[in-house]
Short mmCIF file of C-alpha atoms in Angstrom, two decimals:
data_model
loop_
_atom_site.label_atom_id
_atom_site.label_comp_id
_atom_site.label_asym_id
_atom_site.label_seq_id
_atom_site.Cartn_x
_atom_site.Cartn_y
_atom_site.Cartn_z
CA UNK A 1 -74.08 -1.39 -24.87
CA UNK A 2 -76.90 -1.04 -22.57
CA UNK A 3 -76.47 0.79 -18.84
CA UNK A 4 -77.31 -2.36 -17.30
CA UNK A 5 -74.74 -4.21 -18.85
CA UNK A 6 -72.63 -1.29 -18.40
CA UNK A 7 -72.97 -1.03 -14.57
CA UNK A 8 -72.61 -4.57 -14.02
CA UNK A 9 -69.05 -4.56 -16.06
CA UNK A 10 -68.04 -1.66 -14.02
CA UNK A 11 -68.90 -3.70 -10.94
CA UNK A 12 -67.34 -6.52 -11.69
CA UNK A 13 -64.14 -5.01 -12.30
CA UNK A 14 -64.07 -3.43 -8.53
CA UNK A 15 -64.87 -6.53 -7.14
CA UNK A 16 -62.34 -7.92 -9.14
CA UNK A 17 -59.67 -5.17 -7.52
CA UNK A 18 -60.65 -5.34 -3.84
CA UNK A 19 -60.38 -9.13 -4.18
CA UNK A 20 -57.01 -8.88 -5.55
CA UNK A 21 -56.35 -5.75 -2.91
CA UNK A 22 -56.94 -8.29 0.38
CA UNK A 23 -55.00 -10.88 -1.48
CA UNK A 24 -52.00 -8.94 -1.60
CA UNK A 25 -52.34 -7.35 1.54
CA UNK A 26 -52.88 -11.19 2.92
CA UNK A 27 -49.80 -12.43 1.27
CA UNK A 28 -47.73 -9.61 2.71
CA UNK A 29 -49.34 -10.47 6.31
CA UNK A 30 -48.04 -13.65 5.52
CA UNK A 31 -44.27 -12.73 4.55
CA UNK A 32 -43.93 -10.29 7.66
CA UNK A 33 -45.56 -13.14 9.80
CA UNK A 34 -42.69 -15.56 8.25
CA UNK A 35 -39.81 -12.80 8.62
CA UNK A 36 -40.46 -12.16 12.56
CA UNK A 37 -40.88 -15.84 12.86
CA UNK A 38 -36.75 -16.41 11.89
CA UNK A 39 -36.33 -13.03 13.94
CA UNK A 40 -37.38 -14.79 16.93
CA UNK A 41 -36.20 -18.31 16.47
CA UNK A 42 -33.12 -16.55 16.08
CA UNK A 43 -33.25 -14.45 19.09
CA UNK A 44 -34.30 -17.46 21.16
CA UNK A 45 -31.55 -19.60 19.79
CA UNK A 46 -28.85 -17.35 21.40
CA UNK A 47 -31.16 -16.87 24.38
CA UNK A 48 -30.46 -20.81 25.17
CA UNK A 49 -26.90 -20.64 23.94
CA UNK A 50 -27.15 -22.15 20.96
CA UNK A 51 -25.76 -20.46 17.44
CA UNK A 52 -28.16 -18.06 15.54
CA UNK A 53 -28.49 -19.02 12.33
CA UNK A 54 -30.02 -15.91 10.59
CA UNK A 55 -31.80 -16.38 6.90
CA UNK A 56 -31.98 -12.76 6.51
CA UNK A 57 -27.75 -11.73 6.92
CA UNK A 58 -24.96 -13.65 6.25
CA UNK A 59 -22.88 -14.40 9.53
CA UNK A 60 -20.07 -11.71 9.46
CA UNK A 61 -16.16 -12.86 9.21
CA UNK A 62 -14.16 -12.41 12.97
CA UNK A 63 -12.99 -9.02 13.36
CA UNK A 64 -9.45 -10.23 14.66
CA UNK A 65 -9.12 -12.01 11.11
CA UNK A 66 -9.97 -9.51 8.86
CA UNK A 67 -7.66 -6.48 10.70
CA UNK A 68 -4.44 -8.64 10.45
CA UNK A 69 -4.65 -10.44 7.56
CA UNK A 70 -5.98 -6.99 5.69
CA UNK A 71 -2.67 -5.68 7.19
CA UNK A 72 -1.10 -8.19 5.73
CA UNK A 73 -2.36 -7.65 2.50
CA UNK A 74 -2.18 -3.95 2.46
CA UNK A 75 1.67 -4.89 3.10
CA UNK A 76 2.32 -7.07 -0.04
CA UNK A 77 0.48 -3.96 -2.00
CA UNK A 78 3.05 -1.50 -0.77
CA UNK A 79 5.51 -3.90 -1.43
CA UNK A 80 4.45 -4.35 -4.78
CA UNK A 81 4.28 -0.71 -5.62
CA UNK A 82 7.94 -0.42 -4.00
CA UNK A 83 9.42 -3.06 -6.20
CA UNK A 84 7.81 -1.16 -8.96
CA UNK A 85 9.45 1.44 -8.62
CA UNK A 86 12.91 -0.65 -7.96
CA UNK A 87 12.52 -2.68 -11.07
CA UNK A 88 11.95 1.14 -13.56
CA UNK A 89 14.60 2.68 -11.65
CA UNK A 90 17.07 0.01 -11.65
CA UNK A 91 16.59 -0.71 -15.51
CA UNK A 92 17.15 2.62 -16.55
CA UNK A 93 20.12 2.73 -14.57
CA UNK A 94 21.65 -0.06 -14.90
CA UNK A 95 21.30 0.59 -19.37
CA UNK A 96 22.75 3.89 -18.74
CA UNK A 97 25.84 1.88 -17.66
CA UNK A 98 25.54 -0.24 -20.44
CA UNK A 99 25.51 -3.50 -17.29
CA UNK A 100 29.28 -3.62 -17.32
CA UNK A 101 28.66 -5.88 -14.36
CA UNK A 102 26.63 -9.12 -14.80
CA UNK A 103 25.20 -8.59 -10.54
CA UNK A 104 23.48 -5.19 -12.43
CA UNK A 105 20.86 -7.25 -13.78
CA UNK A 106 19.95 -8.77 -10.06
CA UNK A 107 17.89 -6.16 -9.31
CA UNK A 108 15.67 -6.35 -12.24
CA UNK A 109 15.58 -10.26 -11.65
CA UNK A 110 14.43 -9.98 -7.49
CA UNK A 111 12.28 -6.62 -8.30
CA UNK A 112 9.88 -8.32 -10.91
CA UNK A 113 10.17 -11.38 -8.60
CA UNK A 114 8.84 -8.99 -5.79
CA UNK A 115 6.47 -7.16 -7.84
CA UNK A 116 4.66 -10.61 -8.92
CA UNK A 117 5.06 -11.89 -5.46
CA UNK A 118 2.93 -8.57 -3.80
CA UNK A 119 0.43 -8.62 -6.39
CA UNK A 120 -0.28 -12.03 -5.43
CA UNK A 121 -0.25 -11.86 -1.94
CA UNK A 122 -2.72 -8.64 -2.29
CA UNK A 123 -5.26 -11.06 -3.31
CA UNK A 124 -4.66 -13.48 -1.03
CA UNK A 125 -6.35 -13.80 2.27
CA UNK A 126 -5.19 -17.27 3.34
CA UNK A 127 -4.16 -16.99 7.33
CA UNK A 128 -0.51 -18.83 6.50
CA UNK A 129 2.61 -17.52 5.75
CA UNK A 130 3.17 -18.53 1.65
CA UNK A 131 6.52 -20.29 1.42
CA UNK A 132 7.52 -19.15 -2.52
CA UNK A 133 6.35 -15.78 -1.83
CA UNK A 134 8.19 -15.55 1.79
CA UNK A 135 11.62 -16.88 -0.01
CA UNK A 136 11.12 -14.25 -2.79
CA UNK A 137 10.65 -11.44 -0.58
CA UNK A 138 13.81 -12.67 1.37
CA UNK A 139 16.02 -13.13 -1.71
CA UNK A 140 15.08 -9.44 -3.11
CA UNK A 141 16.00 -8.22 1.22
CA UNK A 142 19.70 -10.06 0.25
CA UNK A 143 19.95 -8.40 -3.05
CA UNK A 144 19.43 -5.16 -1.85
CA UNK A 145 21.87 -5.63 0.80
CA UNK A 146 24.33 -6.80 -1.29
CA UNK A 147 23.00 -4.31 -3.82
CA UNK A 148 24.14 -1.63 -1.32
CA UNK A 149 27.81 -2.84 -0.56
CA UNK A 150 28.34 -2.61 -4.85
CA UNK A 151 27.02 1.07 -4.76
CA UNK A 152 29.72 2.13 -1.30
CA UNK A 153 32.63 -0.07 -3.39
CA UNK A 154 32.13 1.73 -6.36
CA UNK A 155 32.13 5.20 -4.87
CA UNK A 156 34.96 4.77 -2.65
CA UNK A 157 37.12 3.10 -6.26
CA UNK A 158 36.73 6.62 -7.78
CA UNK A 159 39.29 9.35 -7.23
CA UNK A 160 38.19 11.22 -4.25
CA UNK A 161 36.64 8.56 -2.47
CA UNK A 162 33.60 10.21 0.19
CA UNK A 163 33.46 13.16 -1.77
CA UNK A 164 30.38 15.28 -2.54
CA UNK A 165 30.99 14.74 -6.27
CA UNK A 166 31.03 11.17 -5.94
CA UNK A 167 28.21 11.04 -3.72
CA UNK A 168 26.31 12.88 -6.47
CA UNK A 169 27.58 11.21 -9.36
CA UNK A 170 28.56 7.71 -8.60
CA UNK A 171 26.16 4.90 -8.07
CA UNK A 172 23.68 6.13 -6.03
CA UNK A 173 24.36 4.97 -2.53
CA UNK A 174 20.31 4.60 -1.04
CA UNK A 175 18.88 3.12 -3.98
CA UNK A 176 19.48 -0.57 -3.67
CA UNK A 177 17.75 0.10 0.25
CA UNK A 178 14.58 0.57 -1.63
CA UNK A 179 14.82 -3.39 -2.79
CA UNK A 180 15.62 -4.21 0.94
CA UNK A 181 12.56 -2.24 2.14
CA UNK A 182 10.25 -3.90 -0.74
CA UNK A 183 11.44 -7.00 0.35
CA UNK A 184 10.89 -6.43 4.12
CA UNK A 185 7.45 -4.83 3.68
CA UNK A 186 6.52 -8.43 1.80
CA UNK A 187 8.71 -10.64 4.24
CA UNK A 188 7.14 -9.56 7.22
CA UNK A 189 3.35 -9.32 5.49
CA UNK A 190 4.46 -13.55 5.30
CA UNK A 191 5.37 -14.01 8.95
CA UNK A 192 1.91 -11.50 9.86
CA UNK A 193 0.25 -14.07 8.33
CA UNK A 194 0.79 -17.06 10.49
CA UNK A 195 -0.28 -14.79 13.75
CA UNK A 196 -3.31 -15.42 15.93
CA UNK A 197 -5.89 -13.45 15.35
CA UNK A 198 -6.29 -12.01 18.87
CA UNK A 199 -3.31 -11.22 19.31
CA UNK A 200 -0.56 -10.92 16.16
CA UNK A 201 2.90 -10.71 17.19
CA UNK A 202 6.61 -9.62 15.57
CA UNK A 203 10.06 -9.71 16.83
CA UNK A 204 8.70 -10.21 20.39
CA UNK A 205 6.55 -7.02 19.94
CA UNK A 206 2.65 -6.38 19.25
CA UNK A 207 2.44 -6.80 15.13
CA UNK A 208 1.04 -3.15 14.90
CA UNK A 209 3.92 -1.65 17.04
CA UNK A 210 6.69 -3.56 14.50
CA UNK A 211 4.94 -2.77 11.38
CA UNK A 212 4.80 1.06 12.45
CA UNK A 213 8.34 1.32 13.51
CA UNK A 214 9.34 -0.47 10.53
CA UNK A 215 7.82 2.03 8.56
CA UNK A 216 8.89 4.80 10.01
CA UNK A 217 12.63 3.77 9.88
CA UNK A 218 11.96 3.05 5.96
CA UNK A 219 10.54 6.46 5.36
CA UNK A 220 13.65 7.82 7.36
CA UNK A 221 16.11 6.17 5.29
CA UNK A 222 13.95 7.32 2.05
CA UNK A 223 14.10 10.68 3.13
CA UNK A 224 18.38 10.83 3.44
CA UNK A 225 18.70 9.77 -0.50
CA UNK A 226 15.94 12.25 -2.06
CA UNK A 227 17.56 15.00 0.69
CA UNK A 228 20.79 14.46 -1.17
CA UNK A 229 19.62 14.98 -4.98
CA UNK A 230 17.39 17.69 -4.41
CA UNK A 231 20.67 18.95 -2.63
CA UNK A 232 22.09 18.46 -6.02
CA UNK A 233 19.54 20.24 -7.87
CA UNK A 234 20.36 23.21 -5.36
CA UNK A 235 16.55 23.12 -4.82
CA UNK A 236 15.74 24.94 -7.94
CA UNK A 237 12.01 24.79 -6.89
CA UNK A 238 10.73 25.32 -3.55
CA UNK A 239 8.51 22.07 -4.03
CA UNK A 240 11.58 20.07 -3.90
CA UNK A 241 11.34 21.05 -0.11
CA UNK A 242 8.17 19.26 0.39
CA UNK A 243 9.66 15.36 0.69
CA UNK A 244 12.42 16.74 3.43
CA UNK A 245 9.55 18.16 5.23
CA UNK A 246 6.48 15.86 5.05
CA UNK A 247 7.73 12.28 5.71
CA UNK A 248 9.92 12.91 8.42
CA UNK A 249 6.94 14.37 10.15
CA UNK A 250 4.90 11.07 8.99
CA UNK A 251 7.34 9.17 10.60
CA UNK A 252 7.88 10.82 13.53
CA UNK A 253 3.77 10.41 13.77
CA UNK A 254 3.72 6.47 13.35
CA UNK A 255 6.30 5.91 15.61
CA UNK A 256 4.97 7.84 18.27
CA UNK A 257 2.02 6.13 17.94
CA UNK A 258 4.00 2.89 17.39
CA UNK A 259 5.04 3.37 20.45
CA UNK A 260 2.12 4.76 22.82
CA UNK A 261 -0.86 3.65 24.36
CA UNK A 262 -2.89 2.15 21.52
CA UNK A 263 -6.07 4.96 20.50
CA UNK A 264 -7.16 6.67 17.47
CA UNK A 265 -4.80 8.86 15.83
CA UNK A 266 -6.29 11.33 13.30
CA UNK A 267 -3.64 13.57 12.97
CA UNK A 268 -0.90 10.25 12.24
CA UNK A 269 -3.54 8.83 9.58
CA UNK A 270 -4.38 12.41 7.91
CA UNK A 271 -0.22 13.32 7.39
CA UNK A 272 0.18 9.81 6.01
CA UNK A 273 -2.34 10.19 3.72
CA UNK A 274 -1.25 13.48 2.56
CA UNK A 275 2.93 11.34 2.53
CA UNK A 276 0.89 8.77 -0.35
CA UNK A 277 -0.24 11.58 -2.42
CA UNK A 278 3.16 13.46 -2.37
CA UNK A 279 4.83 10.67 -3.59
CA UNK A 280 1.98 10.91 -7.52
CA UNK A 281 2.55 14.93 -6.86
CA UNK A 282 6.30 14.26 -6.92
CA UNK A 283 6.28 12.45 -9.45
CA UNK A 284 4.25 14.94 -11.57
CA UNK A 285 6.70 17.33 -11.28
CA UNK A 286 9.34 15.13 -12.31
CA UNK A 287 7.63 14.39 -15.51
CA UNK A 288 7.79 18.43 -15.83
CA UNK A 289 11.14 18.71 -15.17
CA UNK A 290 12.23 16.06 -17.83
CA UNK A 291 9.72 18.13 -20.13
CA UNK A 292 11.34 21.36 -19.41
CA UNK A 293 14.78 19.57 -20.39
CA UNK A 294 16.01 20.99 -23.90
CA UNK A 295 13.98 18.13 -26.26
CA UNK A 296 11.77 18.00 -23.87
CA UNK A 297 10.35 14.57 -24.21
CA UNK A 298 10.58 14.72 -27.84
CA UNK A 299 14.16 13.55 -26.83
CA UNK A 300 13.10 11.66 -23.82
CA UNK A 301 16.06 9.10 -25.12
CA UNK A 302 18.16 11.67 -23.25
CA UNK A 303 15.93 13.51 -20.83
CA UNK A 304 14.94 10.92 -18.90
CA UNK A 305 17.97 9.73 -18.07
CA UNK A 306 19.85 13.24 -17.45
CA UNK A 307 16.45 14.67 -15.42
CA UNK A 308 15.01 13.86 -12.61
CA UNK A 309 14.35 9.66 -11.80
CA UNK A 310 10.64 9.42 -12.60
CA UNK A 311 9.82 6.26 -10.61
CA UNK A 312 11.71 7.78 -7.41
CA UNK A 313 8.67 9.45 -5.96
CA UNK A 314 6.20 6.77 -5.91
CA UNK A 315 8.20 5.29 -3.14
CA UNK A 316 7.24 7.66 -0.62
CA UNK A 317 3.12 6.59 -1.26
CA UNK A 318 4.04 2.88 -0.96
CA UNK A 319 5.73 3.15 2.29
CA UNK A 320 3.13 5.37 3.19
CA UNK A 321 0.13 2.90 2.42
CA UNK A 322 2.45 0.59 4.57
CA UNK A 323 2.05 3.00 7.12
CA UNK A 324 -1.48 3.49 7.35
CA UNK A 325 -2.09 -0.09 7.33
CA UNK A 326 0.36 -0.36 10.28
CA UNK A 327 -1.39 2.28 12.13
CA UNK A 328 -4.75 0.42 11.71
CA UNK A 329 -3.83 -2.38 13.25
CA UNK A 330 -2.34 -0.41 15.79
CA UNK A 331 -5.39 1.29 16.30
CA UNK A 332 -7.33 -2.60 16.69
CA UNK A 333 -4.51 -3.77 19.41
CA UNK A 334 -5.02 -3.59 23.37
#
């Protein structure tokens, strides 16, 4: 090839790229031109009062809406996880006394009910109270109450009545309440619901102040039954220390902020958070203690019924979630 022809390949080629260059750089021009363009229509439709309609962001949802009906949800979560642990605990009970009673297999009945019922409304962000799930959550509240009255009858039949051997040995006096709460926590998710947005209300009450002292009463009551079988263990480890300590604190937290002036409360969200992970750390060391059982779990047939209840802990973190969503929309309230 000859330098002429050479040269005059070479220059067509850069002519070739600076055309291209100013063609690109022309189009881009264009596409910022086009971009400030909607900027300003859109600043100049809200100038004149009329509604921006932005083609860049998608309009964002009403704050109002998405605190209490995320509350809501958060509430048919922890109700979820509560029945959860309702439904294990119940089962292996209940086999252990071979259901001599036909009402022993309620529980299992209302808890899956429940369970089902939270796991749906988790996903559900409809502003209306959900009439199956509302009657579910108040026929598992009735079994547990009723649940409750069978466990003081049948501790007050034995020889001894209110004695500290019965108390440890007969039908465990608390544990229906954990249906009741699971039921509640779902119940009032329901009625949250059906609340304006600016301003949710229940039992009279701002919606964040009821959750949080609903909570807190829950986490009380929680506290009394694990206080008495640790008792019963004689607190062979000092861990077993650690869910007498932590939730009452918790709940002396949310209600006090339940309760006050409406601000942000670090301290009340951090010592909830830490309540949810006691409850998986809890039940860690239950799994341990049924492993240091003679068998160990190679005879879990045994073991897990005669060592400590391995879906008891998990309760804790589910009214604790309960919590923190509480506080939240305390937090959002004026």
């Amino acid at each position: 090839m000859s330098s002429q022809r050479l040269t005059g390949l070479l220059c067509a080629v850069a002519g070739a790229t600076v055309v291209s260059a100013f063609a690109l750089r022309a189009k881009r021009r264009g596409a910022g031109v086009e971009a400030t363009g909607a900027i300003t229509r859109a600043l100049n439709a809200r100038d004149h009062g009329a509604p921006a309609r932005s083609t860049l962001l998608p309009a964002p949802r009403p704050s109002g809406v998405q605190t209490h009906i995320e509350a809501a949800r958060r509430f048919n979560h922890s109700s979820a996880l509560l029945a959860l642990s309702v439904l294990a605990d119940s089962a292996m009970e209940h086999y252990r006394g071979s259901f001599d009673n036909p009402a022993m297999y309620t529980p299992l009945v209302s808890a899956t009910l429940s369970l089902l019922a939270g796991l749906h409304g988790g996903r559900d962000d409809r502003q209306e109270t959900h009439q199956l799930r509302h009657a579910i959550y108040l026929a598992a509240a009735v079994a547990g109450i009723a649940g409750t009255g069978f466990h003081f009858y049948n501790v007050t039949k034995r020889p001894g009545a209110w004695s500290w051997n019965n108390l440890f040995h007969a039908a465990p006096v608390g544990a229906p309440m954990a249906l009741l709460l699971s039921g509640a926590l779902g119940a009032v998710a329901e009625q949250l619901r059906d609340q304006p947005a600016h301003d949710p209300r229940l039992l009279g009450m701002p919606a964040g102040r009821a959750l949080g002292l609903l909570v807190s009463a829950g986490l009380i009551g929680t506290v009394g039954e694990v206080a008495l079988l640790h008792f019963r263990g004689a607190f062979q480890h000092r861990a077993m220390y650690a869910p007498i300590v932590v939730p009452p604190l918790a709940a002396a937290l949310l209600a006090q902020a339940a309760l006050a002036v409406p601000r942000e409360r670090w301290l009340t969200r951090l010592w909830l958070r830490v309540t949810t992970a006691l409850g998986f750390v809890g039940a860690g060391f239950h799994v341990r203690g049924i492993a240091r059982r003679q068998g160990g779990w190679r005879n879990w047939s045994q073991n897990l019924f005669s060592g400590p209840p391995l879906p008891a802990p998990p309760s804790f973190s589910a009214l604790a979630l309960a919590g923190l969503a509480a506080l939240r929309l305390r937090e959002s309230e004026t």
